[in-house]
C-alpha cells in the first residue's frame, strides 16, 4: 500500500550523530521507510536501538552479510531498495561494493573509501550497473548553496577568476597539545583514519564545494599541511593552493586547530561580473556582490531563486531551515533517481564526487611530503 | 513491538505547511508513529494524501466523528494516544473538546479557539482529566528561546524592567491596497478569521513569548491597532503597551504591513543586571548584554547552556538547526508527558498559554475600540 | 588670506565630549577656523584649555557678554561669523537669542531650549533675520540616513504606512536603583534637566529622525513613560504611539534602562512598496527591503546613492566613516548656507526642528500625566 | 602661544584622498598645526589648494628643495618639526632620506620605498639620528586592532598556532579585462608601481598586520601570484603561505580582482587558548572565541579594553568612530614621541615595519617567479 522507498541502514545506531542526520533526512519528505538495518555489530545494541527508535525488528540483521543474504532472497517488491552506509570509514568500500554488486542503490557517507585505488574500483563496479549511488557531501543540499551553483552556471557572476573556500574547526586544539590524549583519538590514528585527518575529514568538503559550485575541475594543487608535533602523523591543518587552469586560481583553507571555531565552512567565489559569499553556520543568507549595485542578500524560498534551490525549501521565507533539511534535500534527489523521476544535476553528489575527493586527499599529502610542490589532480 | 506513541492527525493534508511542520516534528526524535488521520474532509484527497506520504490507509477516516467512534472502539493498546489538531481555526475548539472528553491527548495549533469564552470552556473540560494538552506556540521550542527563559529564571539578568517584542511581517501589504483582493482573503474575513487578523495570528505569539520568557503575567494592556481602510474590519498592524506591574512595562509590536519583512519575531528583554536579544530568523544566536563585560553570543549545543536548552539540540555546535527542530522539541516534551517521564516546565506550551492568548486578543481589540484605553488581562 | 569661516565656541572645554565632537566636525572639511571662544566660565580653565588645544588666546573671552561685546566691536571682516553653543541646556535659549539678535549665525546643541515657549520665542527672533541657525541633531548627518530621506522623498518605498524608531541606552540602570546615586545625577534633577530625562535627551532624536526621514509631521501622540521609583521625577523610559495621519501610525521607543545597550538608535520605516532599516551603531549599512527582490544593502560612497548622501562621504567605499563625519556633514551644510552657496534641504537641521522637538517633549509628558491620552502636536 | 606641533605636508593636494586622511588625522587630537607645505609641484595648484583649505600661504613652497632650504633656515622654535610625505611612491625614499638628514621627524605613507635596498639605506640613515619616523599602516590605529595586539601580548589566546589574514578588493576587475584600459593604469605600470601591484599595495598591509598583531616575525614565505594576462606584468592577486616557525603557519590572501569587494581586510588568529576575528569594514566589533565559553564581542571605549586600545577612542561606547580616527591615533602616538612623552609600543608603525614590508614584497615576487618556492624573510 505504501509508496515509500524501502530503506536499509548499516551503522548509525546508538548515539551516532550521523545516524540521526540520515534518519531524519529520510523522513523529511515522506519518501522513505526504514524497513531493515544493521545498526550495530553487537546484537543486543542492534536490536535494542531498533526498538528504541520504533523500527519493526523483523528485518534487523545480526551483520552485513546476513543483511545481504536475507534481503536478496526476498521478492523484488519487498526487498530493500536503497541502503545508507554509515559505518566507520574503512568499511565504506567493501560494503558499498557488495551492495552495488547485489543490486542495491547506495547512499554512502564520506569519505567514500579510504584510498583512491578503492574509489576507482568502486567507480568501475558501479559503471556496469544502473544503480543510483550518492555520496553525502551534506552541505551541497543547502538551498543557498544550490542557488550559487545555478547562478554560476547561468553566468550571473561571469567567468570564475578566484575561489576561496574555508573549513575551520577547533575541536582538535584541546586534544593535540596533550601527548597522551592525542594518541587516543581514532581520527589521529593512521590505522583508523587513513592518511589524513583534517584534509580527509573536512578539506574534502571544501574541495567538493569548489567543484560542485563552479562546475570546474581543479587541475593541480600545492598543499602545506600542519602536524604540529613530530609524533603526530596525520595533518590537523592545511592550506592548499589550487588551479582550475593556468590563471584561474584559488585557495582551500582547512583547520581543526582554529580554536573556538565550530563548523566554519565558508565560500567566496569571484567572477568577472560579480561575487558570491556564503557561510554554513548561517546558511540562509547568500551575499551577491557586484561592482556598481548594492550588495544583495538572497534568502531561501523566494521566487527569485532557481528551481534547484527552491526544490529544497519546505516553508515560506523567514522560517529557518537547517542542516537536517540540507541532508533531506539530498535524500529527496536520490528518491527521484530511484523512482526514475526527472531530476537536476546537483540534486545529490555522485560517485565521481567521491572519487575526486579521494584523489584530492592523496594528492594533498603527496604535495606536502614532496616539499610543497605542485601535483596534478 | 514498537514503543512509538500512536499519533493521529486531523487536517494538515495536501500542501498544508502546518501539516509538514507537525509531521516532520513528530518524526524527528523517533517518538511518534502516525497511525491514523483525517487529512481532508474530501475522501479522495484524504486517502490520496495518505498514500502519497506513505501512511497505512487502514485508519484513515472519512471524518472527525468517525475517527472518534472507531478509535475509541479499539483496545487501549492499539488506540491512538495523541491527536494533532491542524484544522481551520474555528474547528479547534469543538474538536479539541471532544478529543479531551474521549481521553485523547491533544496537540492543538494556535489560536487554540476563536473566543476567550471557548478557551475557558476548554480549560474547564481539561481540568477534569489527566490529559496532556499542548498548544503549539512553535517558537518556544528554539534552544536559544529556552535558554533565555532559564537565564531569566536563574536571575542572570536580574529583575525584569523592560520587555520589547516585535513580530513584523509584510505579506498583507500587496493585498490590503487592492480593494477586491482584500475582500477575498480568509484571514481578513471576520467570519473565518475571528475578531482579529494581525494580533490574533502573530501578536499572540509575541504575547506568549513575553510571558513564556519572563515567567510573569501581563496585567494590563493598551492597544493601538491599524486597519488602514474603512472597509477592512480586521486589524493588520498594532502596537500594544503592556504592564507586568506598575513599573515593569513593555511593548508588543506587530504588523503584517511591514513591507518586505518575512517572519520578523524579535525579542529584547532588559533587567537590572543585563539584557537578552534574539531574532527568530537567525535563531541560533542569543545576545547577552551586560554593563561592564563584552557582549556575549550564546549558541546552541554548548555545555554552558541550560538543560532545557540542550535538550533541544541534536547535533554539535556549528550545525544549524531550524524551525522544524523547534517544533520537534515541543513534540519531544509532549512525548515525555504522555509517557509520564519527568520533564521541565517550558518543554511545551500548555492550556493556560492558549487561554491567556485568547484573552489577550479579545482585550487588544477592546482596548483599541475603546479609544486606546487600558484594559485588564 | 584664509577663506575659512570664523567660528566661535561657547562651552565645550575641558573633557567635554560634545566639545570634541564639534571641534573635529568643524575641522573635517577645511571650512572653519576657531578664532574665539568662551570654553569655560572659570578663567584659568578657559585659557588653559585654549592653550592645550592650541587656539590663539587673544580672543578667548572671560564670559559670554564680553564675547558679544568685543566681537560685535570688530569690523565685519574679522568678526566671528558663527557661534557653536555647547553650554548646559538652560543656557541655550538666552545665548542663542542674544547671538541671533547680534547678527551671529548659530550652531546650537540640542535640546534647543528648555521649554516650548522659549523655542517659539527663539523662532520669532530668528524670523526677523537672515541668520543661519542649525540645531545639531547629529545623526541626520550620516550618509545612509540622508540616503533614506532621499529614497523616501523619491517614492522608492511608496507611501509611508508604518514608522518604528528606537533609541535604547542602558546608562541609567546602574544609577536608578541606588536611591542616593539617583538623586545626584543632573539629568534626573528637574531644575537642571527640565521636565524630561529620557524623552528630552534621546526621545527627541527619535522624533526628529521620524520627521526628518519621512518628510511628514507627526500629528498626535500617546506616551507611556516610566519613572521606576516614586522619588524619581523625570522619565527614564518611554513608549510613544504616534500618528502621522489617521491611518499612518508608528511608535517611538526610548529607554535609558535598557541594560547593556550603548547608543541603540534604530530606524524601521515601511511603505507600500518597500521598507528601510538602519542602525546608528553600525551606520554604514542601510537595508532596503522589497517584496519580491533580494534584500539590498546600501553602503556609503557608491554612485547609486543620492547627492545628499554622497555629499557626506570623503573616502571610497569600504573605508568606514563614523559619528565625527556625521557631525562634520552638518557643519559642511552650515558652511554652504553661511557662504550663500546652494545646498539641499536636509543638509542641516533647522530652527523648526528644534521647535518641534521641544513641543514633542512637553506633549509626551502631558500625555503621560493625563493617563496616557492622545495629545496634538 | 600655541603648543601645537608644527606640521609640514608634501603632496596630498587637490582631491588626493590620502591628503584628506592625513589632514583630518592631524587635526583630530588638537596636536598639530599645518604651517607649511608643498601640496603640488604646479605652483598655481599648490597655492590655490592652500587657499582653498585655509592654510596661511606664507610657507607654501614651490618645491621640496625650497621647502628644505627655507625651513632649515628658520629658527628651531619656528621651524616645521614633522613632515608628512604623501607624494607618489617613488618619491618617498629620496624625500624621507633628505628630511631625516635635515633633522625633520617624518610621517611617511606606505610603501615606504620602492625597493628593499632603499629601505635598508633609509633605516641606516635613521639609525644615526633621534628622529621620529612613522610609516602609516593606517589600520594599526583602530582600537580593536590594538586590543587584539594587547590580548595576544597578554597571552589571552595562548601560543599562536594559526594566522589567516585577508585583504580583498575588486577595483581592478573592471580594468584588467580591457587590454587598452589595463595599460593606462599607473599601478599596473612597473615604472610607476614598482615590482608588484597587489602585494605591494595591500598584501603588505596584511603582512604588517600579521607581525603587528602577533609580535612574531614571519620567517619564510611561498607565494602564488596571479597576473591573469600575459601582457600584464604586475600581480593583481596572490596567496602567500607563511611560516612564523616550523609549526606555526599561516596564510595571507590578497586580491584586487575579488569582484565586488571594497576594502576587505579581515583578520583571523588562533592560539592554544582561543581565537580572534576582526574586519576592517566593520571595525568596532572584535570577536573573541574560546572553546567552552560563549563568543564574546569586544567593542571600543569599554573599560575592559587595554590602555593601548582605549587611548584611541574619543567618545563613549556606541558612538562609532572610523578610519579617520584610526589614522588620528597614529598621529597621536607620533605627537607623544615628538614631545618625548611616554608612549606604548604599537602606537605607531616604525621604520622597521617599513623595511619588513619592502622585503616581503620583493620576496613574494621572488618566490612566485621561482616556481612557488619557499624563500626566507
PDB file of C-alpha atoms in Angstrom, chain B residues 13-241:
ATOM      1  CA  UNK B  13      -3.226  17.327   4.238  1.00  0.00           C
ATOM      2  CA  UNK B  14      -2.491  18.470   0.710  1.00  0.00           C
ATOM      3  CA  UNK B  15       0.084  21.204   0.585  1.00  0.00           C
ATOM      4  CA  UNK B  16      -0.637  22.390   4.112  1.00  0.00           C
ATOM      5  CA  UNK B  17       2.528  23.899   5.542  1.00  0.00           C
ATOM      6  CA  UNK B  18       1.446  23.307   9.098  1.00  0.00           C
ATOM      7  CA  UNK B  19       0.946  19.688   8.128  1.00  0.00           C
ATOM      8  CA  UNK B  20       4.557  19.310   7.014  1.00  0.00           C
ATOM      9  CA  UNK B  21       5.792  21.079  10.114  1.00  0.00           C
ATOM     10  CA  UNK B  22       3.947  18.796  12.526  1.00  0.00           C
ATOM     11  CA  UNK B  23       4.671  15.634  10.581  1.00  0.00           C
ATOM     12  CA  UNK B  24       8.401  16.230  10.480  1.00  0.00           C
ATOM     13  CA  UNK B  25       8.402  17.367  14.111  1.00  0.00           C
ATOM     14  CA  UNK B  26       6.746  14.121  15.122  1.00  0.00           C
ATOM     15  CA  UNK B  27       9.387  12.069  13.275  1.00  0.00           C
ATOM     16  CA  UNK B  28      12.462  13.916  14.432  1.00  0.00           C
ATOM     17  CA  UNK B  29      13.044  12.309  17.788  1.00  0.00           C
ATOM     18  CA  UNK B  30      11.778   8.834  16.916  1.00  0.00           C
ATOM     19  CA  UNK B  31       8.923   9.106  19.401  1.00  0.00           C
ATOM     20  CA  UNK B  32       5.769   9.021  17.306  1.00  0.00           C
ATOM     21  CA  UNK B  33       4.214   6.975  14.585  1.00  0.00           C
ATOM     22  CA  UNK B  34       1.303   8.334  12.598  1.00  0.00           C
ATOM     23  CA  UNK B  35      -1.258   5.548  12.671  1.00  0.00           C
ATOM     24  CA  UNK B  36      -4.481   7.313  11.795  1.00  0.00           C
ATOM     25  CA  UNK B  37      -5.759  10.536  10.316  1.00  0.00           C
ATOM     26  CA  UNK B  38      -8.416  12.638   8.724  1.00  0.00           C
ATOM     27  CA  UNK B  39      -6.203  14.732   6.478  1.00  0.00           C
ATOM     28  CA  UNK B  40      -9.005  16.222   4.459  1.00  0.00           C
ATOM     29  CA  UNK B  41     -12.833  16.229   4.521  1.00  0.00           C
ATOM     30  CA  UNK B  42     -12.873  15.201   0.847  1.00  0.00           C
ATOM     31  CA  UNK B  43     -12.345  11.459   0.831  1.00  0.00           C
ATOM     32  CA  UNK B  44     -10.335  11.211  -2.370  1.00  0.00           C
ATOM     33  CA  UNK B  45      -7.940  13.852  -1.189  1.00  0.00           C
ATOM     34  CA  UNK B  46      -7.794  12.350   2.274  1.00  0.00           C
ATOM     35  CA  UNK B  47      -6.907   8.861   1.135  1.00  0.00           C
ATOM     36  CA  UNK B  48      -4.783  10.142  -1.718  1.00  0.00           C
ATOM     37  CA  UNK B  49      -2.684  12.182   0.624  1.00  0.00           C
ATOM     38  CA  UNK B  50      -2.234   9.264   2.995  1.00  0.00           C
ATOM     39  CA  UNK B  51      -0.938   7.168   0.111  1.00  0.00           C
ATOM     40  CA  UNK B  52       1.266   9.964  -1.131  1.00  0.00           C
ATOM     41  CA  UNK B  53       3.062  10.275   2.168  1.00  0.00           C
ATOM     42  CA  UNK B  54       3.100   6.534   2.701  1.00  0.00           C
ATOM     43  CA  UNK B  55       0.761   6.175   5.660  1.00  0.00           C
ATOM     44  CA  UNK B  56      -1.068   2.902   6.126  1.00  0.00           C
ATOM     45  CA  UNK B  57      -4.599   3.709   4.941  1.00  0.00           C
ATOM     46  CA  UNK B  58      -6.482   1.326   7.198  1.00  0.00           C
ATOM     47  CA  UNK B  59      -7.069   4.003   9.818  1.00  0.00           C
ATOM     48  CA  UNK B  60      -7.666   6.941   7.532  1.00  0.00           C
ATOM     49  CA  UNK B  61     -11.197   8.005   8.458  1.00  0.00           C
ATOM     50  CA  UNK B  62     -13.724   9.931   6.368  1.00  0.00           C
ATOM     51  CA  UNK B  63     -14.430  12.489   9.068  1.00  0.00           C
ATOM     52  CA  UNK B  64     -13.710  13.523  12.634  1.00  0.00           C
ATOM     53  CA  UNK B  65     -16.747  11.828  14.155  1.00  0.00           C
ATOM     54  CA  UNK B  66     -15.861   8.532  12.571  1.00  0.00           C
ATOM     55  CA  UNK B  67     -12.306   8.991  13.781  1.00  0.00           C
ATOM     56  CA  UNK B  68     -13.555   9.327  17.345  1.00  0.00           C
ATOM     57  CA  UNK B  69     -16.035   6.485  17.044  1.00  0.00           C
ATOM     58  CA  UNK B  70     -13.657   3.962  15.509  1.00  0.00           C
ATOM     59  CA  UNK B  71     -10.627   4.810  17.576  1.00  0.00           C
ATOM     60  CA  UNK B  72     -12.459   4.762  20.890  1.00  0.00           C
ATOM     61  CA  UNK B  73     -13.713   1.313  19.943  1.00  0.00           C
ATOM     62  CA  UNK B  74     -10.159  -0.007  19.705  1.00  0.00           C
ATOM     63  CA  UNK B  75      -8.380  -1.610  22.652  1.00  0.00           C
ATOM     64  CA  UNK B  76      -6.216   0.827  24.611  1.00  0.00           C
ATOM     65  CA  UNK B  77      -3.036  -0.792  23.404  1.00  0.00           C
ATOM     66  CA  UNK B  78      -3.904  -0.011  19.790  1.00  0.00           C
ATOM     67  CA  UNK B  79      -5.854   3.141  20.140  1.00  0.00           C
ATOM     68  CA  UNK B  80      -4.370   6.470  19.005  1.00  0.00           C
ATOM     69  CA  UNK B  81      -2.890   8.168  22.062  1.00  0.00           C
ATOM     70  CA  UNK B  82      -2.488  11.725  20.947  1.00  0.00           C
ATOM     71  CA  UNK B  83      -4.103  13.776  18.200  1.00  0.00           C
ATOM     72  CA  UNK B  84      -2.665  16.804  16.421  1.00  0.00           C
ATOM     73  CA  UNK B  85      -5.425  19.267  15.548  1.00  0.00           C
ATOM     74  CA  UNK B  86      -4.375  21.181  12.425  1.00  0.00           C
ATOM     75  CA  UNK B  87      -7.786  22.175  11.077  1.00  0.00           C
ATOM     76  CA  UNK B  88      -9.085  25.696  10.307  1.00  0.00           C
ATOM     77  CA  UNK B  89      -9.195  27.809  13.472  1.00  0.00           C
ATOM     78  CA  UNK B  90     -12.929  27.577  14.139  1.00  0.00           C
ATOM     79  CA  UNK B  91     -12.724  23.793  14.380  1.00  0.00           C
ATOM     80  CA  UNK B  92     -10.004  23.757  17.028  1.00  0.00           C
ATOM     81  CA  UNK B  93     -12.445  24.226  19.879  1.00  0.00           C
ATOM     82  CA  UNK B  94     -15.104  21.593  19.124  1.00  0.00           C
ATOM     83  CA  UNK B  95     -12.528  19.028  18.070  1.00  0.00           C
ATOM     84  CA  UNK B  96     -10.163  19.584  20.974  1.00  0.00           C
ATOM     85  CA  UNK B  97     -13.089  19.460  23.385  1.00  0.00           C
ATOM     86  CA  UNK B  98     -14.387  16.184  22.011  1.00  0.00           C
ATOM     87  CA  UNK B  99     -10.902  14.685  21.942  1.00  0.00           C
ATOM     88  CA  UNK B 100     -10.315  15.600  25.577  1.00  0.00           C
ATOM     89  CA  UNK B 101     -13.694  14.201  26.542  1.00  0.00           C
ATOM     90  CA  UNK B 102     -12.813  10.961  24.838  1.00  0.00           C
ATOM     91  CA  UNK B 103      -9.495  10.559  26.560  1.00  0.00           C
ATOM     92  CA  UNK B 104      -7.111  11.566  23.804  1.00  0.00           C
ATOM     93  CA  UNK B 105      -4.086  13.704  24.482  1.00  0.00           C
ATOM     94  CA  UNK B 106      -4.133  16.761  22.238  1.00  0.00           C
ATOM     95  CA  UNK B 107      -1.567  18.840  20.369  1.00  0.00           C
ATOM     96  CA  UNK B 108      -3.554  21.858  19.211  1.00  0.00           C
ATOM     97  CA  UNK B 109      -2.476  24.504  16.737  1.00  0.00           C
ATOM     98  CA  UNK B 110      -2.906  28.097  17.739  1.00  0.00           C
ATOM     99  CA  UNK B 111      -5.122  30.091  18.113  1.00  0.00           C
ATOM    100  CA  UNK B 112      -6.473  27.456  20.448  1.00  0.00           C
ATOM    101  CA  UNK B 113     -10.072  28.647  19.998  1.00  0.00           C
ATOM    102  CA  UNK B 114     -11.844  31.556  18.340  1.00  0.00           C
ATOM    103  CA  UNK B 115     -13.034  33.225  21.551  1.00  0.00           C
ATOM    104  CA  UNK B 116     -11.916  33.580  25.113  1.00  0.00           C
ATOM    105  CA  UNK B 117     -15.200  32.049  26.192  1.00  0.00           C
ATOM    106  CA  UNK B 118     -14.449  28.862  24.270  1.00  0.00           C
ATOM    107  CA  UNK B 119     -10.954  28.829  25.736  1.00  0.00           C
ATOM    108  CA  UNK B 120     -12.361  28.916  29.252  1.00  0.00           C
ATOM    109  CA  UNK B 121     -14.730  26.076  28.500  1.00  0.00           C
ATOM    110  CA  UNK B 122     -11.882  24.043  27.090  1.00  0.00           C
ATOM    111  CA  UNK B 123      -9.786  24.761  30.152  1.00  0.00           C
ATOM    112  CA  UNK B 124     -12.575  23.539  32.414  1.00  0.00           C
ATOM    113  CA  UNK B 125     -13.031  20.440  30.302  1.00  0.00           C
ATOM    114  CA  UNK B 126      -9.368  19.641  30.591  1.00  0.00           C
ATOM    115  CA  UNK B 127      -9.304  20.263  34.335  1.00  0.00           C
ATOM    116  CA  UNK B 128     -11.383  17.148  34.955  1.00  0.00           C
ATOM    117  CA  UNK B 129      -8.910  14.875  33.164  1.00  0.00           C
ATOM    118  CA  UNK B 130      -5.297  13.760  33.180  1.00  0.00           C
ATOM    119  CA  UNK B 131      -4.947  14.559  29.537  1.00  0.00           C
ATOM    120  CA  UNK B 132      -1.780  16.098  28.140  1.00  0.00           C
ATOM    121  CA  UNK B 133      -2.684  19.210  26.205  1.00  0.00           C
ATOM    122  CA  UNK B 134      -0.208  21.297  24.211  1.00  0.00           C
ATOM    123  CA  UNK B 135      -0.734  24.471  22.207  1.00  0.00           C
ATOM    124  CA  UNK B 136       1.912  24.805  19.527  1.00  0.00           C
ATOM    125  CA  UNK B 137       3.482  28.171  20.065  1.00  0.00           C
ATOM    126  CA  UNK B 138       6.237  26.864  17.836  1.00  0.00           C
ATOM    127  CA  UNK B 139       8.894  29.423  18.675  1.00  0.00           C
ATOM    128  CA  UNK B 140       9.106  28.342  22.298  1.00  0.00           C
ATOM    129  CA  UNK B 141      10.898  25.242  21.060  1.00  0.00           C
ATOM    130  CA  UNK B 142      14.039  27.010  19.894  1.00  0.00           C
ATOM    131  CA  UNK B 143      17.055  26.168  22.064  1.00  0.00           C
ATOM    132  CA  UNK B 144      18.040  29.803  22.489  1.00  0.00           C
ATOM    133  CA  UNK B 145      14.498  30.810  23.453  1.00  0.00           C
ATOM    134  CA  UNK B 146      14.586  28.150  26.117  1.00  0.00           C
ATOM    135  CA  UNK B 147      17.997  29.379  27.176  1.00  0.00           C
ATOM    136  CA  UNK B 148      16.557  32.887  27.663  1.00  0.00           C
ATOM    137  CA  UNK B 149      13.783  31.509  29.814  1.00  0.00           C
ATOM    138  CA  UNK B 150      16.212  29.664  32.028  1.00  0.00           C
ATOM    139  CA  UNK B 151      18.606  32.584  32.311  1.00  0.00           C
ATOM    140  CA  UNK B 152      15.760  34.839  33.404  1.00  0.00           C
ATOM    141  CA  UNK B 153      14.512  32.227  35.832  1.00  0.00           C
ATOM    142  CA  UNK B 154      18.029  31.964  37.258  1.00  0.00           C
ATOM    143  CA  UNK B 155      18.135  35.715  37.748  1.00  0.00           C
ATOM    144  CA  UNK B 156      21.005  36.141  35.325  1.00  0.00           C
ATOM    145  CA  UNK B 157      19.684  39.470  34.075  1.00  0.00           C
ATOM    146  CA  UNK B 158      18.174  40.433  37.423  1.00  0.00           C
ATOM    147  CA  UNK B 159      14.683  41.821  37.883  1.00  0.00           C
ATOM    148  CA  UNK B 160      12.937  42.400  34.554  1.00  0.00           C
ATOM    149  CA  UNK B 161      12.363  46.107  33.902  1.00  0.00           C
ATOM    150  CA  UNK B 162      11.580  46.344  30.207  1.00  0.00           C
ATOM    151  CA  UNK B 163      10.189  43.947  27.615  1.00  0.00           C
ATOM    152  CA  UNK B 164      10.040  44.740  23.899  1.00  0.00           C
ATOM    153  CA  UNK B 165       8.838  42.093  21.493  1.00  0.00           C
ATOM    154  CA  UNK B 166       8.317  42.558  17.799  1.00  0.00           C
ATOM    155  CA  UNK B 167       6.564  40.376  15.244  1.00  0.00           C
ATOM    156  CA  UNK B 168       6.660  42.024  11.846  1.00  0.00           C
ATOM    157  CA  UNK B 169       5.579  40.502   8.570  1.00  0.00           C
ATOM    158  CA  UNK B 170       4.809  42.158   5.251  1.00  0.00           C
ATOM    159  CA  UNK B 171       2.587  39.671   3.474  1.00  0.00           C
ATOM    160  CA  UNK B 172      -0.639  41.672   3.688  1.00  0.00           C
ATOM    161  CA  UNK B 173       0.868  44.725   2.005  1.00  0.00           C
ATOM    162  CA  UNK B 174       0.302  43.520  -1.566  1.00  0.00           C
ATOM    163  CA  UNK B 175      -3.245  42.541  -0.626  1.00  0.00           C
ATOM    164  CA  UNK B 176      -4.524  45.363   1.512  1.00  0.00           C
ATOM    165  CA  UNK B 177      -4.217  48.160  -1.011  1.00  0.00           C
ATOM    166  CA  UNK B 178      -6.311  46.305  -3.571  1.00  0.00           C
ATOM    167  CA  UNK B 179      -9.944  46.549  -2.539  1.00  0.00           C
ATOM    168  CA  UNK B 180     -11.046  43.480  -4.462  1.00  0.00           C
ATOM    169  CA  UNK B 181      -8.191  41.368  -3.224  1.00  0.00           C
ATOM    170  CA  UNK B 182      -8.556  42.304   0.422  1.00  0.00           C
ATOM    171  CA  UNK B 183     -12.136  41.126   0.393  1.00  0.00           C
ATOM    172  CA  UNK B 184     -11.128  37.641  -0.723  1.00  0.00           C
ATOM    173  CA  UNK B 185      -8.529  36.749   1.874  1.00  0.00           C
ATOM    174  CA  UNK B 186      -9.898  34.483   4.605  1.00  0.00           C
ATOM    175  CA  UNK B 187      -7.752  35.982   7.315  1.00  0.00           C
ATOM    176  CA  UNK B 188      -9.407  39.361   6.706  1.00  0.00           C
ATOM    177  CA  UNK B 189     -12.897  37.880   6.824  1.00  0.00           C
ATOM    178  CA  UNK B 190     -14.280  38.113  10.378  1.00  0.00           C
ATOM    179  CA  UNK B 191     -16.449  35.059   9.774  1.00  0.00           C
ATOM    180  CA  UNK B 192     -13.380  32.928   9.199  1.00  0.00           C
ATOM    181  CA  UNK B 193     -10.618  34.813  10.941  1.00  0.00           C
ATOM    182  CA  UNK B 194     -12.376  35.835  14.135  1.00  0.00           C
ATOM    183  CA  UNK B 195     -12.146  39.298  15.630  1.00  0.00           C
ATOM    184  CA  UNK B 196      -8.545  39.972  14.758  1.00  0.00           C
ATOM    185  CA  UNK B 197      -6.124  39.295  11.962  1.00  0.00           C
ATOM    186  CA  UNK B 198      -2.688  40.568  12.973  1.00  0.00           C
ATOM    187  CA  UNK B 199      -2.985  40.369  16.753  1.00  0.00           C
ATOM    188  CA  UNK B 200      -4.739  37.027  16.518  1.00  0.00           C
ATOM    189  CA  UNK B 201      -2.249  35.450  14.191  1.00  0.00           C
ATOM    190  CA  UNK B 202       1.099  36.826  15.276  1.00  0.00           C
ATOM    191  CA  UNK B 203       0.546  39.295  18.109  1.00  0.00           C
ATOM    192  CA  UNK B 204      -0.438  36.343  20.211  1.00  0.00           C
ATOM    193  CA  UNK B 205       2.985  34.781  19.581  1.00  0.00           C
ATOM    194  CA  UNK B 206       4.627  37.968  20.827  1.00  0.00           C
ATOM    195  CA  UNK B 207       2.391  37.941  23.874  1.00  0.00           C
ATOM    196  CA  UNK B 208       3.079  34.291  24.611  1.00  0.00           C
ATOM    197  CA  UNK B 209       6.817  34.842  24.188  1.00  0.00           C
ATOM    198  CA  UNK B 210       6.684  37.714  26.697  1.00  0.00           C
ATOM    199  CA  UNK B 211       5.025  35.575  29.353  1.00  0.00           C
ATOM    200  CA  UNK B 212       6.926  32.375  28.476  1.00  0.00           C
ATOM    201  CA  UNK B 213      10.299  34.070  28.753  1.00  0.00           C
ATOM    202  CA  UNK B 214       9.761  36.251  31.796  1.00  0.00           C
ATOM    203  CA  UNK B 215       7.614  33.890  33.817  1.00  0.00           C
ATOM    204  CA  UNK B 216       5.497  36.975  34.554  1.00  0.00           C
ATOM    205  CA  UNK B 217       1.880  37.736  33.739  1.00  0.00           C
ATOM    206  CA  UNK B 218       0.937  40.826  31.786  1.00  0.00           C
ATOM    207  CA  UNK B 219      -1.622  42.627  33.927  1.00  0.00           C
ATOM    208  CA  UNK B 220      -2.954  45.308  31.595  1.00  0.00           C
ATOM    209  CA  UNK B 221      -2.637  46.465  28.020  1.00  0.00           C
ATOM    210  CA  UNK B 222      -3.370  49.478  25.827  1.00  0.00           C
ATOM    211  CA  UNK B 223      -3.641  48.679  22.128  1.00  0.00           C
ATOM    212  CA  UNK B 224      -3.483  50.884  19.071  1.00  0.00           C
ATOM    213  CA  UNK B 225      -4.425  48.825  16.041  1.00  0.00           C
ATOM    214  CA  UNK B 226      -4.431  49.743  12.397  1.00  0.00           C
ATOM    215  CA  UNK B 227      -6.972  48.715   9.795  1.00  0.00           C
ATOM    216  CA  UNK B 228      -5.796  51.091   7.047  1.00  0.00           C
ATOM    217  CA  UNK B 229      -9.112  51.055   5.154  1.00  0.00           C
ATOM    218  CA  UNK B 230     -12.644  51.640   6.375  1.00  0.00           C
ATOM    219  CA  UNK B 231     -13.981  48.565   4.665  1.00  0.00           C
ATOM    220  CA  UNK B 232     -11.346  46.419   6.264  1.00  0.00           C
ATOM    221  CA  UNK B 233     -12.720  45.143   9.567  1.00  0.00           C
ATOM    222  CA  UNK B 234      -9.773  43.226  10.976  1.00  0.00           C
ATOM    223  CA  UNK B 235      -6.536  44.737  12.274  1.00  0.00           C
ATOM    224  CA  UNK B 236      -3.409  44.263  10.203  1.00  0.00           C
ATOM    225  CA  UNK B 237      -0.992  46.110  12.459  1.00  0.00           C
ATOM    226  CA  UNK B 238      -0.844  47.089  16.067  1.00  0.00           C
ATOM    227  CA  UNK B 239       1.284  48.400  18.877  1.00  0.00           C
ATOM    228  CA  UNK B 240       0.346  47.249  22.355  1.00  0.00           C
ATOM    229  CA  UNK B 241       1.632  48.878  25.522  1.00  0.00           C
TER     230      UNK B 241
END
